[in-house]
XYZ file of N, CA and C in Angstrom:
396
model
N 37.610 -82.175 -16.967
C 37.297 -80.922 -17.620
C 36.965 -79.892 -16.543
N 37.520 -78.713 -16.694
C 37.258 -77.616 -15.778
C 36.313 -76.640 -16.454
N 35.339 -76.134 -15.700
C 34.399 -75.144 -16.218
C 34.541 -73.858 -15.412
N 34.521 -72.735 -16.120
C 34.565 -71.423 -15.482
C 33.163 -70.845 -15.577
N 32.640 -70.370 -14.453
C 31.292 -69.803 -14.433
C 31.173 -68.699 -15.476
N 30.023 -68.673 -16.124
C 29.821 -67.730 -17.207
C 29.053 -66.488 -16.828
N 28.852 -65.645 -17.821
C 28.084 -64.436 -17.633
C 26.620 -64.789 -17.368
N 26.221 -65.965 -17.800
C 24.867 -66.470 -17.596
C 24.985 -67.865 -17.014
N 24.072 -68.238 -16.160
C 24.159 -69.545 -15.517
C 23.898 -70.692 -16.483
N 23.311 -70.429 -17.616
C 22.957 -71.489 -18.562
C 24.166 -72.135 -19.237
N 25.295 -71.424 -19.296
C 26.463 -72.008 -19.945
C 27.736 -71.437 -19.338
N 28.823 -72.225 -19.389
C 30.089 -71.754 -18.806
C 30.739 -70.696 -19.681
N 31.558 -69.845 -19.060
C 32.331 -68.859 -19.815
C 33.451 -69.549 -20.585
N 33.934 -70.665 -20.031
C 35.011 -71.409 -20.679
C 35.068 -72.814 -20.120
N 35.626 -73.699 -20.917
C 35.968 -75.034 -20.445
C 37.448 -75.246 -20.746
N 38.100 -75.972 -19.864
C 39.524 -76.270 -20.036
C 39.717 -77.771 -19.927
N 40.413 -78.336 -20.900
C 40.718 -79.764 -20.901
C 41.879 -80.014 -21.850
N 42.674 -80.995 -21.530
C 43.781 -81.415 -22.398
C 44.683 -80.256 -22.802
N 44.919 -79.320 -21.876
C 45.830 -78.219 -22.136
C 45.230 -77.040 -22.877
N 43.950 -77.131 -23.241
C 43.303 -76.056 -23.982
C 42.209 -75.388 -23.167
N 41.965 -74.121 -23.458
C 40.843 -73.374 -22.903
C 40.012 -72.917 -24.093
N 38.726 -73.231 -24.061
C 37.813 -72.807 -25.117
C 36.729 -71.972 -24.457
N 36.611 -70.717 -24.888
C 35.625 -69.838 -24.273
C 34.304 -69.895 -25.024
N 33.261 -69.566 -24.314
C 31.981 -69.285 -24.950
C 32.082 -67.881 -25.527
N 31.052 -67.463 -26.237
C 31.017 -66.096 -26.736
C 30.940 -65.124 -25.567
N 31.765 -64.096 -25.604
C 31.832 -63.120 -24.523
C 31.368 -61.773 -25.063
N 30.495 -61.145 -24.293
C 29.888 -59.884 -24.708
C 30.096 -58.824 -23.621
N 29.689 -57.609 -23.934
C 29.587 -56.559 -22.927
C 28.218 -56.744 -22.284
N 28.189 -57.368 -21.113
C 26.902 -57.699 -20.486
C 26.086 -56.459 -20.147
N 26.719 -55.300 -20.019
C 25.969 -54.068 -19.743
C 25.099 -53.671 -20.927
N 25.485 -54.100 -22.119
C 24.701 -53.763 -23.307
C 23.339 -54.448 -23.304
N 23.223 -55.562 -22.594
C 21.952 -56.296 -22.584
C 20.827 -55.510 -21.933
N 21.112 -54.761 -20.890
C 20.076 -54.017 -20.194
C 19.902 -52.595 -20.702
N 20.659 -52.227 -21.711
C 20.633 -50.855 -22.204
C 19.454 -50.625 -23.148
N 18.956 -49.399 -23.133
C 17.890 -49.028 -24.075
C 18.465 -48.724 -25.445
N 19.710 -48.249 -25.443
C 20.435 -47.994 -26.685
C 21.762 -48.743 -26.622
N 22.245 -49.135 -27.768
C 23.520 -49.860 -27.815
C 24.668 -48.948 -27.389
N 25.464 -49.389 -26.394
C 26.672 -48.627 -26.051
C 27.615 -48.587 -27.260
N 28.498 -47.606 -27.325
C 29.431 -47.501 -28.456
C 30.278 -48.772 -28.606
N 30.651 -49.055 -29.832
C 31.447 -50.249 -30.115
C 32.741 -50.248 -29.312
N 33.370 -49.078 -29.138
C 34.627 -49.019 -28.403
C 34.461 -49.538 -26.976
N 33.401 -49.131 -26.300
C 33.207 -49.583 -24.916
C 32.801 -51.045 -24.871
N 32.053 -51.515 -25.871
C 31.696 -52.934 -25.901
C 32.932 -53.795 -26.135
N 33.821 -53.358 -27.005
C 35.057 -54.108 -27.239
C 35.921 -54.140 -25.988
N 36.074 -52.998 -25.330
C 36.884 -52.937 -24.113
C 36.317 -53.872 -23.053
N 35.019 -53.827 -22.847
C 34.382 -54.678 -21.840
C 34.537 -56.158 -22.179
N 34.284 -56.514 -23.439
C 34.384 -57.924 -23.844
C 35.816 -58.434 -23.704
N 36.798 -57.633 -24.096
C 38.196 -58.064 -23.985
C 38.653 -58.133 -22.532
N 38.179 -57.214 -21.693
C 38.483 -57.292 -20.256
C 37.897 -58.566 -19.655
N 36.665 -58.878 -20.044
C 36.017 -60.100 -19.546
C 36.752 -61.329 -20.071
N 37.153 -61.307 -21.335
C 37.919 -62.416 -21.900
C 39.183 -62.653 -21.079
N 39.895 -61.590 -20.761
C 41.114 -61.713 -19.963
C 40.820 -62.355 -18.611
N 39.777 -61.904 -17.953
C 39.405 -62.447 -16.642
C 39.053 -63.925 -16.741
N 38.261 -64.288 -17.728
C 37.852 -65.683 -17.912
C 39.070 -66.567 -18.169
N 39.971 -66.107 -19.019
C 41.167 -66.903 -19.321
C 42.021 -67.120 -18.079
N 42.203 -66.091 -17.276
C 42.978 -66.230 -16.038
C 42.292 -67.222 -15.098
N 40.977 -67.131 -14.970
C 40.247 -68.065 -14.108
C 40.383 -69.503 -14.593
N 40.529 -69.674 -15.896
C 40.645 -71.017 -16.468
C 42.082 -71.527 -16.484
N 43.053 -70.659 -16.150
C 44.455 -71.094 -16.123
C 45.280 -70.598 -17.282
N 44.788 -69.603 -18.003
C 45.533 -69.050 -19.128
C 45.664 -67.549 -19.004
N 45.813 -66.888 -20.137
C 45.913 -65.432 -20.171
C 45.721 -64.990 -21.614
N 45.657 -63.697 -21.825
C 45.566 -63.195 -23.193
C 46.785 -63.620 -24.010
N 47.929 -63.768 -23.346
C 49.157 -64.161 -24.039
C 49.126 -65.614 -24.512
N 48.222 -66.422 -23.967
C 48.160 -67.823 -24.389
C 47.076 -68.076 -25.436
N 46.426 -67.014 -25.895
C 45.382 -67.168 -26.918
C 46.028 -67.574 -28.238
N 45.490 -68.618 -28.836
C 45.987 -69.106 -30.122
C 45.078 -68.681 -31.269
N 43.780 -68.523 -30.966
C 42.796 -68.158 -31.985
C 41.709 -67.323 -31.334
N 41.295 -66.276 -32.018
C 40.199 -65.442 -31.535
C 39.224 -65.223 -32.693
N 37.949 -65.276 -32.361
C 36.904 -65.014 -33.344
C 36.061 -63.856 -32.841
N 35.829 -62.896 -33.713
C 35.046 -61.716 -33.364
C 33.838 -61.650 -34.284
N 32.678 -61.502 -33.687
C 31.433 -61.346 -34.422
C 30.974 -59.904 -34.258
N 30.901 -59.172 -35.340
C 30.453 -57.781 -35.342
C 29.083 -57.709 -36.002
N 28.255 -56.779 -35.569
C 26.946 -56.617 -36.216
C 27.010 -55.655 -37.395
N 28.114 -54.920 -37.521
C 28.242 -53.933 -38.582
C 29.688 -53.931 -39.094
N 29.857 -54.145 -40.378
C 31.216 -54.171 -40.936
C 31.923 -52.827 -40.783
N 31.180 -51.757 -40.613
C 31.788 -50.445 -40.402
C 32.547 -50.376 -39.077
N 32.281 -51.328 -38.161
C 32.982 -51.364 -36.872
C 34.302 -52.136 -36.942
N 34.640 -52.702 -38.089
C 35.880 -53.477 -38.219
C 37.129 -52.672 -37.852
N 37.247 -51.391 -38.227
C 38.444 -50.638 -37.816
C 38.595 -50.543 -36.291
N 37.481 -50.447 -35.573
C 37.551 -50.407 -34.107
C 38.043 -51.749 -33.563
N 37.587 -52.841 -34.154
C 38.053 -54.166 -33.761
C 39.543 -54.311 -34.071
N 39.955 -53.857 -35.257
C 41.372 -53.945 -35.619
C 42.245 -53.199 -34.610
N 41.805 -52.014 -34.179
C 42.560 -51.238 -33.188
C 42.609 -51.961 -31.841
N 41.456 -52.470 -31.402
C 41.404 -53.180 -30.115
C 42.262 -54.441 -30.159
N 42.227 -55.151 -31.273
C 43.033 -56.357 -31.448
C 44.521 -56.018 -31.351
N 44.940 -54.967 -32.049
C 46.357 -54.569 -32.053
C 46.809 -54.124 -30.658
N 45.941 -53.453 -29.899
C 46.283 -53.048 -28.529
C 46.375 -54.250 -27.604
N 45.491 -55.216 -27.792
C 45.437 -56.391 -26.917
C 46.583 -57.346 -27.196
N 46.934 -57.523 -28.459
C 48.009 -58.442 -28.856
C 49.022 -57.687 -29.715
N 49.839 -56.811 -29.093
C 50.786 -56.021 -29.879
C 51.933 -56.836 -30.474
N 52.258 -57.963 -29.840
C 53.325 -58.853 -30.336
C 52.757 -60.266 -30.426
N 53.181 -60.999 -31.396
C 52.760 -62.390 -31.570
C 51.246 -62.558 -31.448
N 50.485 -61.888 -32.300
C 49.027 -61.992 -32.202
C 48.539 -63.389 -32.570
N 47.385 -63.763 -32.020
C 46.818 -65.071 -32.364
C 46.199 -65.054 -33.761
N 45.913 -66.233 -34.263
C 45.127 -66.333 -35.493
C 43.759 -65.724 -35.200
N 43.127 -65.186 -36.224
C 41.839 -64.542 -35.975
C 40.897 -64.679 -37.161
N 39.639 -64.609 -36.821
C 38.575 -64.559 -37.812
C 37.615 -63.471 -37.364
N 37.167 -62.659 -38.311
C 36.180 -61.629 -38.018
C 34.997 -61.848 -38.943
N 33.817 -61.908 -38.350
C 32.593 -62.151 -39.097
C 31.578 -61.059 -38.809
N 30.706 -60.795 -39.756
C 29.572 -59.915 -39.524
C 28.354 -60.814 -39.369
N 27.635 -60.611 -38.252
C 26.513 -61.492 -37.931
C 25.452 -60.718 -37.152
N 24.269 -61.270 -37.126
C 23.215 -60.737 -36.271
C 23.361 -61.414 -34.915
N 23.471 -60.615 -33.855
C 23.588 -61.165 -32.508
C 22.203 -61.236 -31.868
N 22.105 -61.906 -30.730
C 20.808 -62.199 -30.131
C 20.056 -60.992 -29.580
N 20.760 -59.919 -29.255
C 20.116 -58.720 -28.717
C 20.497 -57.522 -29.574
N 19.545 -56.670 -29.835
C 19.786 -55.534 -30.728
C 20.810 -54.539 -30.181
N 21.064 -54.555 -28.878
C 22.032 -53.621 -28.294
C 23.464 -54.164 -28.306
N 23.635 -55.411 -28.697
C 24.978 -55.989 -28.787
C 25.594 -55.664 -30.140
N 26.836 -55.194 -30.110
C 27.556 -54.891 -31.343
C 28.706 -55.859 -31.593
N 29.108 -56.609 -30.542
C 30.263 -57.479 -30.678
C 30.151 -58.670 -29.729
N 30.655 -59.801 -30.181
C 30.812 -61.002 -29.356
C 32.158 -61.606 -29.735
N 32.919 -62.032 -28.714
C 34.273 -62.553 -28.938
C 34.403 -63.919 -28.285
N 35.029 -64.848 -28.981
C 35.357 -66.143 -28.385
C 36.794 -66.482 -28.736
N 37.398 -67.335 -27.911
C 38.822 -67.622 -28.106
C 39.157 -69.055 -27.740
N 40.276 -69.499 -28.279
C 40.900 -70.761 -27.895
C 42.305 -70.407 -27.421
N 42.641 -70.864 -26.229
C 43.959 -70.584 -25.650
C 44.521 -71.880 -25.086
N 45.780 -71.849 -24.712
C 46.345 -73.000 -24.010
C 46.593 -72.600 -22.569
N 46.639 -73.587 -21.719
C 46.883 -73.337 -20.304
C 48.272 -72.746 -20.111
N 48.405 -71.831 -19.185
C 49.695 -71.197 -18.907
C 50.754 -72.224 -18.559
N 50.366 -73.265 -17.819
C 51.340 -74.280 -17.415
C 51.959 -74.991 -18.603
N 51.309 -74.951 -19.752
C 51.870 -75.573 -20.953
C 53.077 -74.804 -21.463
N 53.253 -73.569 -20.997
C 54.410 -72.774 -21.397
C 55.663 -73.153 -20.632
N 55.486 -73.828 -19.514
C 56.610 -74.189 -18.669
C 57.495 -75.206 -19.375
N 58.770 -74.950 -19.385
C 59.716 -75.884 -19.978
C 59.993 -77.002 -18.983
N 59.820 -78.225 -19.448
C 60.107 -79.374 -18.604
C 61.192 -80.208 -19.251
N 61.943 -80.897 -18.426
C 62.968 -81.787 -19.000
C 62.328 -82.788 -19.955
N 63.066 -83.168 -20.980
C 62.550 -84.063 -22.001
C 62.054 -85.371 -21.402
N 62.708 -85.889 -20.354
C 62.285 -87.169 -19.800
C 60.911 -87.068 -19.129
N 60.537 -85.864 -18.661
C 59.201 -85.685 -18.078
C 58.128 -85.605 -19.151
N 58.513 -85.294 -20.374
C 57.563 -85.177 -21.476
C 57.477 -86.481 -22.259
N 58.077 -87.525 -21.743
C 57.997 -88.828 -22.387
C 58.943 -88.972 -23.573
N 59.997 -88.176 -23.603
C 60.932 -88.267 -24.717
C 62.253 -88.834 -24.262
């Protein structure tokens, strides 16, 4: 199992095993030290940028995401999530779930987690190498 260092030392940003990458919840870490919550648009951009970085470090990419889960603190922010999702995955989007939840810090408006496959799993190999 491979672990990618996280935003906090207490837990990894992602683990990769058996061809899959599973991320922890990813947030806009700048929102944690803020006195006021940054706008949802900037939190989404930051979280998705961090997600992309974590996936690359783990051996995947945004294009290998199979499932994404978004936790919003306010259902009124769903249109912003829908826009960010469409920009991030304009073709062949992953399966998704969007939930409204209370997050651990009052300045957080969004947390995102994903399941992806390793980029190397996209490589076509001869059937005899795949045990067929």
